[in-house]
N, C-alpha and C. Protein backbone atom coordinates (compact mmCIF):
# COMPACT_ATOMS: atom_id res chain seq x y z
N UNK A 1 0.83 -1.21 0.00
CA UNK A 1 0.00 0.00 0.00
C UNK A 1 0.87 1.26 0.00
N UNK A 2 1.95 1.25 0.81
CA UNK A 2 2.84 2.39 0.86
C UNK A 2 3.49 2.61 -0.50
N UNK A 3 3.82 1.50 -1.17
CA UNK A 3 4.44 1.59 -2.50
C UNK A 3 3.48 2.25 -3.48
N UNK A 4 2.20 1.85 -3.42
CA UNK A 4 1.20 2.42 -4.31
C UNK A 4 1.06 3.93 -4.08
N UNK A 5 1.06 4.35 -2.79
CA UNK A 5 0.96 5.78 -2.49
C UNK A 5 2.17 6.53 -3.05
N UNK A 6 3.35 5.93 -2.92
CA UNK A 6 4.56 6.56 -3.44
C UNK A 6 4.47 6.71 -4.96
N UNK A 7 3.95 5.70 -5.63
CA UNK A 7 3.76 5.75 -7.07
C UNK A 7 2.82 6.89 -7.46
N UNK A 8 1.73 6.99 -6.73
CA UNK A 8 0.73 8.04 -7.01
C UNK A 8 1.32 9.43 -6.81
N UNK A 9 2.09 9.58 -5.73
CA UNK A 9 2.73 10.87 -5.46
C UNK A 9 3.70 11.23 -6.58
N UNK A 10 4.48 10.24 -7.01
CA UNK A 10 5.44 10.49 -8.08
C UNK A 10 4.74 10.91 -9.37
N UNK A 11 3.60 10.26 -9.67
CA UNK A 11 2.85 10.62 -10.86
C UNK A 11 2.30 12.04 -10.76
N UNK A 12 1.79 12.41 -9.58
CA UNK A 12 1.25 13.75 -9.39
C UNK A 12 2.35 14.80 -9.54
N UNK A 13 3.52 14.52 -8.98
CA UNK A 13 4.63 15.46 -9.08
C UNK A 13 5.08 15.62 -10.53
N UNK A 14 5.15 14.51 -11.25
CA UNK A 14 5.56 14.56 -12.66
C UNK A 14 4.52 15.31 -13.49
N UNK A 15 3.25 15.07 -13.20
CA UNK A 15 2.18 15.75 -13.94
C UNK A 15 2.21 17.25 -13.68
N UNK A 16 2.48 17.64 -12.45
CA UNK A 16 2.53 19.07 -12.13
C UNK A 16 3.73 19.72 -12.81
N UNK A 17 4.86 19.04 -12.80
CA UNK A 17 6.04 19.60 -13.48
C UNK A 17 5.76 19.74 -14.97
N UNK A 18 5.12 18.74 -15.56
CA UNK A 18 4.79 18.79 -16.99
C UNK A 18 3.85 19.95 -17.29
N UNK A 19 2.90 20.21 -16.39
CA UNK A 19 1.96 21.31 -16.58
C UNK A 19 2.68 22.65 -16.53
N UNK A 20 3.65 22.77 -15.64
CA UNK A 20 4.42 24.01 -15.54
C UNK A 20 5.23 24.25 -16.82
N UNK A 21 5.89 23.20 -17.28
CA UNK A 21 6.69 23.31 -18.51
C UNK A 21 5.79 23.63 -19.70
N UNK A 22 4.63 22.98 -19.77
CA UNK A 22 3.69 23.24 -20.87
C UNK A 22 3.24 24.70 -20.85
N UNK A 23 2.96 25.24 -19.67
CA UNK A 23 2.55 26.64 -19.57
C UNK A 23 3.66 27.57 -20.01
N UNK A 24 4.90 27.25 -19.64
CA UNK A 24 6.03 28.06 -20.08
C UNK A 24 6.21 27.98 -21.60
N UNK A 25 6.02 26.79 -22.15
CA UNK A 25 6.12 26.61 -23.61
C UNK A 25 5.07 27.45 -24.34
N UNK A 26 3.85 27.43 -23.84
CA UNK A 26 2.78 28.23 -24.45
C UNK A 26 3.13 29.72 -24.42
N UNK A 27 3.72 30.14 -23.32
CA UNK A 27 4.10 31.54 -23.19
C UNK A 27 5.15 31.93 -24.22
N UNK A 28 6.15 31.07 -24.40
CA UNK A 28 7.20 31.34 -25.39
C UNK A 28 6.61 31.46 -26.78
N UNK A 29 5.74 30.53 -27.15
CA UNK A 29 5.16 30.51 -28.50
C UNK A 29 4.28 31.73 -28.73
N UNK A 30 3.48 32.09 -27.73
CA UNK A 30 2.50 33.16 -27.91
C UNK A 30 3.08 34.56 -27.68
N UNK A 31 4.02 34.68 -26.73
CA UNK A 31 4.46 36.02 -26.33
C UNK A 31 5.96 36.24 -26.43
N UNK A 32 6.73 35.18 -26.61
CA UNK A 32 8.17 35.32 -26.69
C UNK A 32 8.87 34.98 -25.40
N UNK A 33 10.18 34.84 -25.50
CA UNK A 33 10.98 34.39 -24.36
C UNK A 33 10.94 35.35 -23.19
N UNK A 34 10.94 36.65 -23.47
CA UNK A 34 10.96 37.64 -22.39
C UNK A 34 9.72 37.58 -21.51
N UNK A 35 8.64 37.02 -22.03
CA UNK A 35 7.39 36.96 -21.27
C UNK A 35 7.35 35.83 -20.26
N UNK A 36 8.34 34.96 -20.29
CA UNK A 36 8.36 33.83 -19.34
C UNK A 36 8.78 34.34 -17.97
N UNK A 37 7.79 34.50 -17.11
CA UNK A 37 8.01 34.93 -15.72
C UNK A 37 7.31 33.93 -14.81
N UNK A 38 7.88 33.70 -13.65
CA UNK A 38 7.35 32.67 -12.74
C UNK A 38 5.88 32.91 -12.41
N UNK A 39 5.53 34.14 -12.06
CA UNK A 39 4.16 34.45 -11.64
C UNK A 39 3.18 34.20 -12.78
N UNK A 40 3.54 34.68 -13.98
CA UNK A 40 2.65 34.52 -15.13
C UNK A 40 2.50 33.06 -15.53
N UNK A 41 3.59 32.32 -15.50
CA UNK A 41 3.53 30.89 -15.84
C UNK A 41 2.70 30.14 -14.82
N UNK A 42 2.83 30.49 -13.55
CA UNK A 42 2.04 29.85 -12.50
C UNK A 42 0.55 30.09 -12.73
N UNK A 43 0.20 31.32 -13.08
CA UNK A 43 -1.21 31.64 -13.33
C UNK A 43 -1.74 30.85 -14.52
N UNK A 44 -0.93 30.73 -15.56
CA UNK A 44 -1.35 29.99 -16.74
C UNK A 44 -1.54 28.50 -16.41
N UNK A 45 -0.69 27.99 -15.53
CA UNK A 45 -0.78 26.58 -15.14
C UNK A 45 -1.83 26.33 -14.07
N UNK A 46 -2.37 27.42 -13.50
CA UNK A 46 -3.40 27.27 -12.47
C UNK A 46 -2.88 26.84 -11.12
N UNK A 47 -1.64 27.24 -10.79
CA UNK A 47 -1.05 26.89 -9.50
C UNK A 47 -0.41 28.13 -8.88
N UNK A 48 0.03 28.00 -7.64
CA UNK A 48 0.67 29.12 -6.96
C UNK A 48 2.11 29.28 -7.44
N UNK A 49 2.59 30.52 -7.41
CA UNK A 49 3.97 30.78 -7.83
C UNK A 49 4.96 30.01 -6.97
N UNK A 50 4.65 29.87 -5.69
CA UNK A 50 5.53 29.12 -4.80
C UNK A 50 5.71 27.68 -5.23
N UNK A 51 4.68 27.12 -5.82
CA UNK A 51 4.76 25.74 -6.29
C UNK A 51 5.73 25.63 -7.45
N UNK A 52 5.71 26.62 -8.33
CA UNK A 52 6.65 26.61 -9.46
C UNK A 52 8.08 26.61 -8.96
N UNK A 53 8.35 27.41 -7.92
CA UNK A 53 9.71 27.50 -7.39
C UNK A 53 10.18 26.18 -6.79
N UNK A 54 9.26 25.34 -6.36
CA UNK A 54 9.67 24.03 -5.83
C UNK A 54 10.26 23.15 -6.93
N UNK A 55 9.78 23.33 -8.14
CA UNK A 55 10.27 22.54 -9.27
C UNK A 55 11.40 23.24 -10.00
N UNK A 56 11.31 24.57 -10.08
CA UNK A 56 12.30 25.37 -10.80
C UNK A 56 12.70 26.55 -9.92
N UNK A 57 13.79 26.41 -9.19
CA UNK A 57 14.21 27.46 -8.24
C UNK A 57 14.51 28.81 -8.88
N UNK A 58 14.75 28.83 -10.19
CA UNK A 58 15.03 30.10 -10.86
C UNK A 58 14.34 30.14 -12.21
N UNK A 59 14.18 31.36 -12.72
CA UNK A 59 13.58 31.54 -14.04
C UNK A 59 14.46 30.88 -15.11
N UNK A 60 15.77 30.97 -14.93
CA UNK A 60 16.69 30.37 -15.91
C UNK A 60 16.43 28.89 -16.08
N UNK A 61 16.21 28.19 -14.97
CA UNK A 61 15.94 26.74 -15.05
C UNK A 61 14.61 26.45 -15.73
N UNK A 62 13.62 27.29 -15.47
CA UNK A 62 12.31 27.12 -16.11
C UNK A 62 12.42 27.37 -17.61
N UNK A 63 13.10 28.43 -17.99
CA UNK A 63 13.29 28.73 -19.41
C UNK A 63 14.03 27.60 -20.12
N UNK A 64 15.07 27.08 -19.47
CA UNK A 64 15.85 25.99 -20.07
C UNK A 64 14.98 24.76 -20.29
N UNK A 65 14.14 24.43 -19.31
CA UNK A 65 13.26 23.27 -19.45
C UNK A 65 12.25 23.47 -20.57
N UNK A 66 11.69 24.67 -20.66
CA UNK A 66 10.71 24.95 -21.71
C UNK A 66 11.34 24.89 -23.09
N UNK A 67 12.51 25.49 -23.25
CA UNK A 67 13.16 25.51 -24.55
C UNK A 67 13.64 24.12 -24.95
N UNK A 68 14.07 23.34 -23.98
CA UNK A 68 14.47 21.96 -24.29
C UNK A 68 13.27 21.17 -24.81
N UNK A 69 12.12 21.35 -24.17
CA UNK A 69 10.91 20.65 -24.61
C UNK A 69 10.47 21.13 -26.00
N UNK A 70 10.55 22.43 -26.23
CA UNK A 70 10.17 22.97 -27.53
C UNK A 70 11.13 22.52 -28.63
N UNK A 71 12.41 22.47 -28.30
CA UNK A 71 13.39 22.00 -29.26
C UNK A 71 13.15 20.55 -29.65
N UNK A 72 12.81 19.72 -28.67
CA UNK A 72 12.49 18.31 -28.94
C UNK A 72 11.25 18.21 -29.83
N UNK A 73 10.28 19.06 -29.59
CA UNK A 73 9.06 19.05 -30.40
C UNK A 73 9.36 19.42 -31.85
N UNK A 74 10.18 20.45 -32.04
CA UNK A 74 10.52 20.86 -33.40
C UNK A 74 11.33 19.80 -34.12
N UNK A 75 12.27 19.17 -33.41
CA UNK A 75 13.06 18.11 -34.03
C UNK A 75 12.19 16.92 -34.40
N UNK A 76 11.20 16.62 -33.58
CA UNK A 76 10.29 15.51 -33.87
C UNK A 76 9.49 15.78 -35.14
N UNK A 77 9.06 17.03 -35.34
CA UNK A 77 8.31 17.39 -36.54
C UNK A 77 9.18 17.25 -37.78
N UNK A 78 10.42 17.68 -37.68
CA UNK A 78 11.35 17.55 -38.80
C UNK A 78 11.61 16.08 -39.11
N UNK A 79 11.77 15.29 -38.06
CA UNK A 79 12.02 13.86 -38.24
C UNK A 79 10.84 13.16 -38.90
N UNK A 80 9.64 13.50 -38.49
CA UNK A 80 8.44 12.90 -39.11
C UNK A 80 8.39 13.21 -40.61
N UNK A 81 8.68 14.45 -40.95
CA UNK A 81 8.64 14.86 -42.35
C UNK A 81 9.69 14.11 -43.16
N UNK A 82 10.89 13.99 -42.62
CA UNK A 82 11.96 13.29 -43.33
C UNK A 82 11.65 11.82 -43.52
N UNK A 83 11.13 11.18 -42.48
CA UNK A 83 10.85 9.74 -42.54
C UNK A 83 9.68 9.42 -43.47
N UNK A 84 8.79 10.36 -43.66
CA UNK A 84 7.63 10.13 -44.53
C UNK A 84 7.97 10.29 -46.00
N UNK A 85 9.13 10.86 -46.30
CA UNK A 85 9.51 11.11 -47.69
C UNK A 85 9.95 9.81 -48.38
N UNK A 86 9.75 9.71 -49.71
CA UNK A 86 10.02 8.47 -50.42
C UNK A 86 11.49 8.20 -50.73
N UNK A 87 12.36 9.19 -50.64
CA UNK A 87 13.76 8.98 -50.99
C UNK A 87 14.66 9.94 -50.27
N UNK A 88 15.99 9.78 -50.38
CA UNK A 88 16.93 10.61 -49.62
C UNK A 88 16.87 12.09 -49.96
N UNK A 89 16.73 12.43 -51.25
CA UNK A 89 16.65 13.85 -51.59
C UNK A 89 15.31 14.44 -51.17
N UNK A 90 14.24 13.68 -51.31
CA UNK A 90 12.92 14.13 -50.84
C UNK A 90 12.91 14.30 -49.33
N UNK A 91 13.62 13.43 -48.62
CA UNK A 91 13.70 13.54 -47.16
C UNK A 91 14.39 14.83 -46.76
N UNK A 92 15.48 15.15 -47.43
CA UNK A 92 16.20 16.40 -47.15
C UNK A 92 15.32 17.60 -47.45
N UNK A 93 14.66 17.59 -48.61
CA UNK A 93 13.79 18.70 -48.99
C UNK A 93 12.64 18.88 -48.00
N UNK A 94 12.07 17.76 -47.56
CA UNK A 94 10.96 17.83 -46.61
C UNK A 94 11.43 18.41 -45.28
N UNK A 95 12.60 17.98 -44.82
CA UNK A 95 13.14 18.49 -43.54
C UNK A 95 13.40 19.98 -43.63
N UNK A 96 14.01 20.42 -44.72
CA UNK A 96 14.30 21.84 -44.91
C UNK A 96 13.01 22.65 -44.96
N UNK A 97 12.05 22.15 -45.72
CA UNK A 97 10.80 22.90 -45.90
C UNK A 97 9.99 22.96 -44.61
N UNK A 98 9.91 21.86 -43.89
CA UNK A 98 9.14 21.84 -42.63
C UNK A 98 9.81 22.71 -41.57
N UNK A 99 11.13 22.62 -41.46
CA UNK A 99 11.84 23.49 -40.52
C UNK A 99 11.52 24.95 -40.80
N UNK A 100 11.58 25.33 -42.08
CA UNK A 100 11.32 26.71 -42.47
C UNK A 100 9.87 27.10 -42.24
N UNK A 101 8.96 26.20 -42.61
CA UNK A 101 7.53 26.50 -42.47
C UNK A 101 7.14 26.69 -41.00
N UNK A 102 7.66 25.86 -40.14
CA UNK A 102 7.33 25.98 -38.72
C UNK A 102 7.92 27.25 -38.12
N UNK A 103 9.10 27.62 -38.58
CA UNK A 103 9.71 28.86 -38.09
C UNK A 103 8.93 30.07 -38.56
N UNK A 104 8.50 30.06 -39.82
CA UNK A 104 7.71 31.17 -40.35
C UNK A 104 6.36 31.26 -39.64
N UNK A 105 5.75 30.10 -39.37
CA UNK A 105 4.44 30.07 -38.72
C UNK A 105 4.50 30.50 -37.26
N UNK A 106 5.66 30.33 -36.62
CA UNK A 106 5.79 30.68 -35.21
C UNK A 106 7.11 31.43 -34.99
N UNK A 107 7.18 32.68 -35.47
CA UNK A 107 8.45 33.43 -35.41
C UNK A 107 8.97 33.67 -34.01
N UNK A 108 8.07 33.84 -33.04
CA UNK A 108 8.55 34.06 -31.67
C UNK A 108 9.29 32.82 -31.16
N UNK A 109 8.76 31.65 -31.49
CA UNK A 109 9.42 30.41 -31.09
C UNK A 109 10.76 30.27 -31.82
N UNK A 110 10.77 30.58 -33.12
CA UNK A 110 12.01 30.48 -33.89
C UNK A 110 13.09 31.38 -33.30
N UNK A 111 12.70 32.58 -32.94
CA UNK A 111 13.67 33.51 -32.33
C UNK A 111 14.18 32.95 -31.01
N UNK A 112 13.27 32.42 -30.20
CA UNK A 112 13.66 31.88 -28.89
C UNK A 112 14.64 30.72 -29.03
N UNK A 113 14.40 29.85 -30.00
CA UNK A 113 15.24 28.66 -30.15
C UNK A 113 16.55 28.95 -30.88
N UNK A 114 16.54 29.93 -31.76
CA UNK A 114 17.69 30.12 -32.64
C UNK A 114 18.47 31.39 -32.36
N UNK A 115 17.75 32.49 -32.10
CA UNK A 115 18.40 33.79 -32.17
C UNK A 115 18.39 34.61 -30.89
N UNK A 116 17.64 34.22 -29.88
CA UNK A 116 17.51 35.07 -28.69
C UNK A 116 18.72 34.89 -27.77
N UNK A 117 19.53 35.93 -27.66
CA UNK A 117 20.71 35.86 -26.82
C UNK A 117 20.40 35.80 -25.34
N UNK A 118 19.13 36.03 -24.96
CA UNK A 118 18.77 35.99 -23.53
C UNK A 118 18.57 34.57 -23.03
N UNK A 119 18.41 33.62 -23.94
CA UNK A 119 18.18 32.25 -23.51
C UNK A 119 19.49 31.60 -23.07
N UNK A 120 19.43 30.55 -22.24
CA UNK A 120 20.64 29.85 -21.84
C UNK A 120 21.39 29.31 -23.06
N UNK A 121 22.66 29.66 -23.19
CA UNK A 121 23.43 29.28 -24.38
C UNK A 121 23.47 27.77 -24.56
N UNK A 122 23.51 27.02 -23.45
CA UNK A 122 23.60 25.58 -23.56
C UNK A 122 22.37 25.00 -24.26
N UNK A 123 21.21 25.62 -24.05
CA UNK A 123 19.98 25.15 -24.69
C UNK A 123 20.01 25.48 -26.17
N UNK A 124 20.37 26.72 -26.50
CA UNK A 124 20.44 27.12 -27.90
C UNK A 124 21.44 26.25 -28.66
N UNK A 125 22.59 26.02 -28.06
CA UNK A 125 23.63 25.23 -28.71
C UNK A 125 23.19 23.78 -28.89
N UNK A 126 22.47 23.23 -27.92
CA UNK A 126 22.00 21.85 -28.02
C UNK A 126 21.01 21.69 -29.16
N UNK A 127 20.10 22.64 -29.31
CA UNK A 127 19.12 22.56 -30.39
C UNK A 127 19.80 22.69 -31.74
N UNK A 128 20.68 23.67 -31.88
CA UNK A 128 21.37 23.85 -33.16
C UNK A 128 22.24 22.65 -33.49
N UNK A 129 22.86 22.05 -32.47
CA UNK A 129 23.70 20.87 -32.71
C UNK A 129 22.85 19.69 -33.20
N UNK A 130 21.68 19.50 -32.58
CA UNK A 130 20.80 18.41 -33.01
C UNK A 130 20.31 18.65 -34.43
N UNK A 131 19.97 19.89 -34.75
CA UNK A 131 19.50 20.25 -36.07
C UNK A 131 20.61 20.03 -37.11
N UNK A 132 21.81 20.49 -36.78
CA UNK A 132 22.94 20.34 -37.70
C UNK A 132 23.26 18.87 -37.94
N UNK A 133 23.21 18.07 -36.89
CA UNK A 133 23.51 16.64 -37.03
C UNK A 133 22.51 15.95 -37.95
N UNK A 134 21.23 16.32 -37.82
CA UNK A 134 20.20 15.68 -38.66
C UNK A 134 20.33 16.13 -40.11
N UNK A 135 20.55 17.43 -40.34
CA UNK A 135 20.74 17.91 -41.71
C UNK A 135 22.02 17.31 -42.32
N UNK A 136 23.06 17.20 -41.53
CA UNK A 136 24.31 16.57 -41.97
C UNK A 136 24.02 15.15 -42.48
N UNK A 137 23.29 14.39 -41.69
CA UNK A 137 22.96 13.01 -42.06
C UNK A 137 22.13 12.96 -43.34
N UNK A 138 21.14 13.85 -43.44
CA UNK A 138 20.28 13.86 -44.63
C UNK A 138 21.07 14.25 -45.88
N UNK A 139 21.98 15.19 -45.75
CA UNK A 139 22.81 15.59 -46.88
C UNK A 139 23.73 14.44 -47.29
N UNK A 140 24.33 13.77 -46.32
CA UNK A 140 25.19 12.62 -46.62
C UNK A 140 24.42 11.52 -47.34
N UNK A 141 23.20 11.27 -46.88
CA UNK A 141 22.38 10.23 -47.53
C UNK A 141 22.09 10.58 -48.99
N UNK A 142 21.80 11.86 -49.24
CA UNK A 142 21.50 12.30 -50.61
C UNK A 142 22.75 12.23 -51.49
N UNK A 143 23.92 12.54 -50.92
CA UNK A 143 25.17 12.43 -51.67
C UNK A 143 25.45 10.97 -52.02
N UNK A 144 25.29 10.09 -51.02
CA UNK A 144 25.55 8.67 -51.22
C UNK A 144 24.64 8.07 -52.29
N UNK A 145 23.42 8.60 -52.39
CA UNK A 145 22.46 8.10 -53.38
C UNK A 145 22.67 8.74 -54.75
N UNK A 146 23.65 9.62 -54.87
CA UNK A 146 23.91 10.28 -56.14
C UNK A 146 22.93 11.40 -56.46
N UNK A 147 22.22 11.89 -55.44
CA UNK A 147 21.23 12.95 -55.66
C UNK A 147 21.77 14.35 -55.43
N UNK A 148 22.94 14.43 -54.79
CA UNK A 148 23.61 15.72 -54.59
C UNK A 148 25.07 15.58 -54.99
N UNK A 149 25.70 16.67 -55.45
CA UNK A 149 27.14 16.62 -55.73
C UNK A 149 27.93 16.43 -54.44
N UNK A 150 29.10 15.85 -54.55
CA UNK A 150 29.94 15.62 -53.38
C UNK A 150 30.30 16.96 -52.74
N UNK A 151 30.25 17.03 -51.43
CA UNK A 151 30.53 18.25 -50.69
C UNK A 151 30.74 17.93 -49.22
N UNK A 152 31.22 18.89 -48.47
CA UNK A 152 31.41 18.74 -47.02
C UNK A 152 30.03 18.84 -46.37
N UNK A 153 29.46 17.72 -46.00
CA UNK A 153 28.08 17.70 -45.50
C UNK A 153 27.93 18.47 -44.20
N UNK A 154 28.90 18.33 -43.30
CA UNK A 154 28.80 19.02 -42.01
C UNK A 154 28.83 20.54 -42.20
N UNK A 155 29.72 21.01 -43.07
CA UNK A 155 29.79 22.45 -43.33
C UNK A 155 28.53 22.93 -44.02
N UNK A 156 28.04 22.13 -44.97
CA UNK A 156 26.82 22.51 -45.68
C UNK A 156 25.64 22.59 -44.74
N UNK A 157 25.55 21.65 -43.80
CA UNK A 157 24.44 21.64 -42.83
C UNK A 157 24.48 22.89 -41.96
N UNK A 158 25.67 23.26 -41.50
CA UNK A 158 25.81 24.44 -40.66
C UNK A 158 25.45 25.71 -41.42
N UNK A 159 25.92 25.80 -42.66
CA UNK A 159 25.60 26.98 -43.50
C UNK A 159 24.11 27.04 -43.80
N UNK A 160 23.51 25.87 -44.01
CA UNK A 160 22.09 25.79 -44.30
C UNK A 160 21.27 26.35 -43.15
N UNK A 161 21.58 25.94 -41.94
CA UNK A 161 20.86 26.42 -40.76
C UNK A 161 21.03 27.93 -40.60
N UNK A 162 22.26 28.40 -40.81
CA UNK A 162 22.50 29.83 -40.69
C UNK A 162 21.70 30.64 -41.69
N UNK A 163 21.68 30.17 -42.94
CA UNK A 163 20.96 30.90 -43.99
C UNK A 163 19.46 30.88 -43.76
N UNK A 164 18.91 29.72 -43.43
CA UNK A 164 17.47 29.62 -43.19
C UNK A 164 17.06 30.44 -41.97
N UNK A 165 17.86 30.38 -40.93
CA UNK A 165 17.55 31.13 -39.71
C UNK A 165 17.54 32.63 -39.98
N UNK A 166 18.55 33.09 -40.70
CA UNK A 166 18.61 34.51 -41.03
C UNK A 166 17.44 34.92 -41.90
N UNK A 167 17.04 34.05 -42.79
CA UNK A 167 15.91 34.37 -43.66
C UNK A 167 14.59 34.45 -42.94
N UNK A 168 14.48 33.69 -41.85
CA UNK A 168 13.22 33.66 -41.09
C UNK A 168 13.17 34.74 -40.03
N UNK A 169 14.24 34.89 -39.24
CA UNK A 169 14.16 35.75 -38.06
C UNK A 169 14.97 37.05 -38.15
N UNK A 170 15.66 37.30 -39.22
CA UNK A 170 16.45 38.52 -39.26
C UNK A 170 16.31 39.25 -40.59
N UNK A 171 16.74 40.52 -40.64
CA UNK A 171 17.23 41.29 -39.50
C UNK A 171 16.13 41.88 -38.63
N UNK A 172 14.90 41.95 -39.18
CA UNK A 172 13.78 42.48 -38.40
C UNK A 172 12.63 41.50 -38.46
N UNK A 173 12.63 40.51 -37.56
CA UNK A 173 11.59 39.49 -37.61
C UNK A 173 10.21 40.05 -37.31
N UNK A 174 9.16 39.48 -37.90
CA UNK A 174 7.80 39.96 -37.63
C UNK A 174 7.38 39.62 -36.21
N UNK A 175 6.50 40.43 -35.64
CA UNK A 175 6.01 40.17 -34.28
C UNK A 175 5.09 38.97 -34.25
N UNK A 176 4.47 38.66 -35.39
CA UNK A 176 3.57 37.52 -35.46
C UNK A 176 3.70 36.89 -36.84
N UNK A 177 3.13 35.71 -36.99
CA UNK A 177 3.23 35.00 -38.26
C UNK A 177 2.55 35.79 -39.37
N UNK A 178 3.15 35.80 -40.58
CA UNK A 178 2.52 36.50 -41.71
C UNK A 178 1.27 35.76 -42.16
N UNK A 179 0.44 36.42 -42.95
CA UNK A 179 -0.76 35.77 -43.44
C UNK A 179 -0.37 34.63 -44.39
N UNK A 180 -1.30 33.70 -44.62
CA UNK A 180 -0.99 32.41 -45.23
C UNK A 180 -0.28 32.50 -46.57
N UNK A 181 -0.75 33.36 -47.46
CA UNK A 181 -0.16 33.46 -48.80
C UNK A 181 1.27 33.96 -48.73
N UNK A 182 1.50 34.97 -47.92
CA UNK A 182 2.84 35.52 -47.75
C UNK A 182 3.75 34.48 -47.11
N UNK A 183 3.24 33.77 -46.11
CA UNK A 183 4.02 32.75 -45.42
C UNK A 183 4.45 31.65 -46.37
N UNK A 184 3.51 31.16 -47.18
CA UNK A 184 3.83 30.09 -48.12
C UNK A 184 4.91 30.53 -49.11
N UNK A 185 4.79 31.76 -49.61
CA UNK A 185 5.79 32.28 -50.55
C UNK A 185 7.16 32.38 -49.90
N UNK A 186 7.18 32.82 -48.64
CA UNK A 186 8.44 32.94 -47.92
C UNK A 186 9.08 31.58 -47.70
N UNK A 187 8.28 30.61 -47.30
CA UNK A 187 8.78 29.25 -47.07
C UNK A 187 9.35 28.66 -48.35
N UNK A 188 8.60 28.77 -49.43
CA UNK A 188 9.05 28.19 -50.69
C UNK A 188 10.31 28.87 -51.21
N UNK A 189 10.39 30.18 -51.06
CA UNK A 189 11.57 30.92 -51.51
C UNK A 189 12.82 30.48 -50.74
N UNK A 190 12.69 30.37 -49.42
CA UNK A 190 13.84 29.98 -48.60
C UNK A 190 14.23 28.53 -48.84
N UNK A 191 13.26 27.65 -48.96
CA UNK A 191 13.56 26.24 -49.20
C UNK A 191 14.23 26.05 -50.56
N UNK A 192 13.75 26.76 -51.57
CA UNK A 192 14.37 26.69 -52.90
C UNK A 192 15.81 27.20 -52.85
N UNK A 193 16.02 28.28 -52.15
CA UNK A 193 17.37 28.83 -51.99
C UNK A 193 18.30 27.78 -51.38
N UNK A 194 17.82 27.11 -50.33
CA UNK A 194 18.63 26.11 -49.64
C UNK A 194 18.97 24.93 -50.55
N UNK A 195 17.99 24.43 -51.27
CA UNK A 195 18.23 23.27 -52.15
C UNK A 195 19.15 23.63 -53.32
N UNK A 196 18.96 24.82 -53.87
CA UNK A 196 19.85 25.25 -54.95
C UNK A 196 21.29 25.36 -54.43
N UNK A 197 21.45 25.90 -53.24
CA UNK A 197 22.79 26.04 -52.66
C UNK A 197 23.47 24.69 -52.48
N UNK A 198 22.69 23.65 -52.24
CA UNK A 198 23.25 22.31 -52.07
C UNK A 198 23.54 21.62 -53.40
N UNK A 199 23.06 22.22 -54.50
CA UNK A 199 23.36 21.66 -55.81
C UNK A 199 22.21 21.01 -56.52
N UNK A 200 20.99 21.24 -56.04
CA UNK A 200 19.81 20.68 -56.71
C UNK A 200 19.41 21.62 -57.84
N UNK A 201 19.21 21.07 -59.03
CA UNK A 201 18.84 21.93 -60.16
C UNK A 201 17.46 22.53 -59.91
N UNK A 202 17.22 23.68 -60.51
CA UNK A 202 16.05 24.49 -60.18
C UNK A 202 14.72 23.75 -60.34
N UNK A 203 14.51 23.09 -61.48
CA UNK A 203 13.22 22.43 -61.72
C UNK A 203 12.96 21.34 -60.69
N UNK A 204 14.00 20.57 -60.38
CA UNK A 204 13.87 19.50 -59.39
C UNK A 204 13.59 20.08 -58.01
N UNK A 205 14.29 21.16 -57.68
CA UNK A 205 14.11 21.80 -56.37
C UNK A 205 12.68 22.28 -56.20
N UNK A 206 12.14 22.91 -57.24
CA UNK A 206 10.77 23.41 -57.16
C UNK A 206 9.78 22.28 -56.92
N UNK A 207 9.97 21.18 -57.63
CA UNK A 207 9.07 20.04 -57.45
C UNK A 207 9.14 19.47 -56.06
N UNK A 208 10.33 19.39 -55.49
CA UNK A 208 10.51 18.84 -54.15
C UNK A 208 9.83 19.72 -53.10
N UNK A 209 9.94 21.03 -53.26
CA UNK A 209 9.34 21.95 -52.30
C UNK A 209 7.83 21.93 -52.41
N UNK A 210 7.33 21.96 -53.63
CA UNK A 210 5.88 22.00 -53.84
C UNK A 210 5.20 20.75 -53.30
N UNK A 211 5.86 19.59 -53.42
CA UNK A 211 5.21 18.34 -53.00
C UNK A 211 5.21 18.15 -51.48
N UNK A 212 5.98 18.98 -50.75
CA UNK A 212 5.98 18.87 -49.29
C UNK A 212 4.71 19.48 -48.72
N UNK A 213 4.02 18.73 -47.89
CA UNK A 213 2.79 19.20 -47.27
C UNK A 213 3.15 20.11 -46.10
N UNK A 214 2.80 21.37 -46.20
CA UNK A 214 3.14 22.34 -45.16
C UNK A 214 2.21 22.21 -43.97
N UNK A 215 2.70 22.44 -42.74
CA UNK A 215 1.85 22.36 -41.56
C UNK A 215 0.83 23.47 -41.54
N UNK A 216 -0.30 23.22 -40.91
CA UNK A 216 -1.33 24.24 -40.75
C UNK A 216 -0.90 25.22 -39.65
N UNK A 217 -1.28 26.50 -39.78
CA UNK A 217 -0.91 27.46 -38.74
C UNK A 217 -1.51 27.07 -37.40
N UNK A 218 -0.81 27.46 -36.33
CA UNK A 218 -1.34 27.22 -34.99
C UNK A 218 -0.81 25.98 -34.36
């Protein structure tokens, strides 16, 4: 019986921590990184601020947990898109297009994960490293299949992330997502630029981008 109570307590504690992180994630997506404050996150989660401090003694720790969760979510979306593609070049194109589309659809999140110097550097670096590693792998697969010219895949992946990030969030990122037609044009333009830079001929690049199913806003 004591064991069962301990199990229940552990589940309640984990659920409360998850609710706090979820509230912080919602705040980042809707209002940006600067809006993540203990009191506001507690109110969004429906708990007392003191309770948040039991799980996250500082705002820095709460922000790090939220960004880590958001980074995992974004990587999972990219992975789903790549795995659903029929071949190595299509997988690369899908990953590039989905990464760009999600960043355009949620610019505050993109800034928080990629460009906001106020976030913990270790979190930003971890997300970029995971992203670079996956793009590196996808580029290598396309080269091995004869779909891309031979090149330094690791360097290309790093340059790709830098170019796409700059295209989405700089130099003056929008406060909110652009309307659908503008967003689609921006995504397609950036994805085409990336594929051309990797050596995909224009007609093929256009077909790869167009066939990728873009996520719905929200």
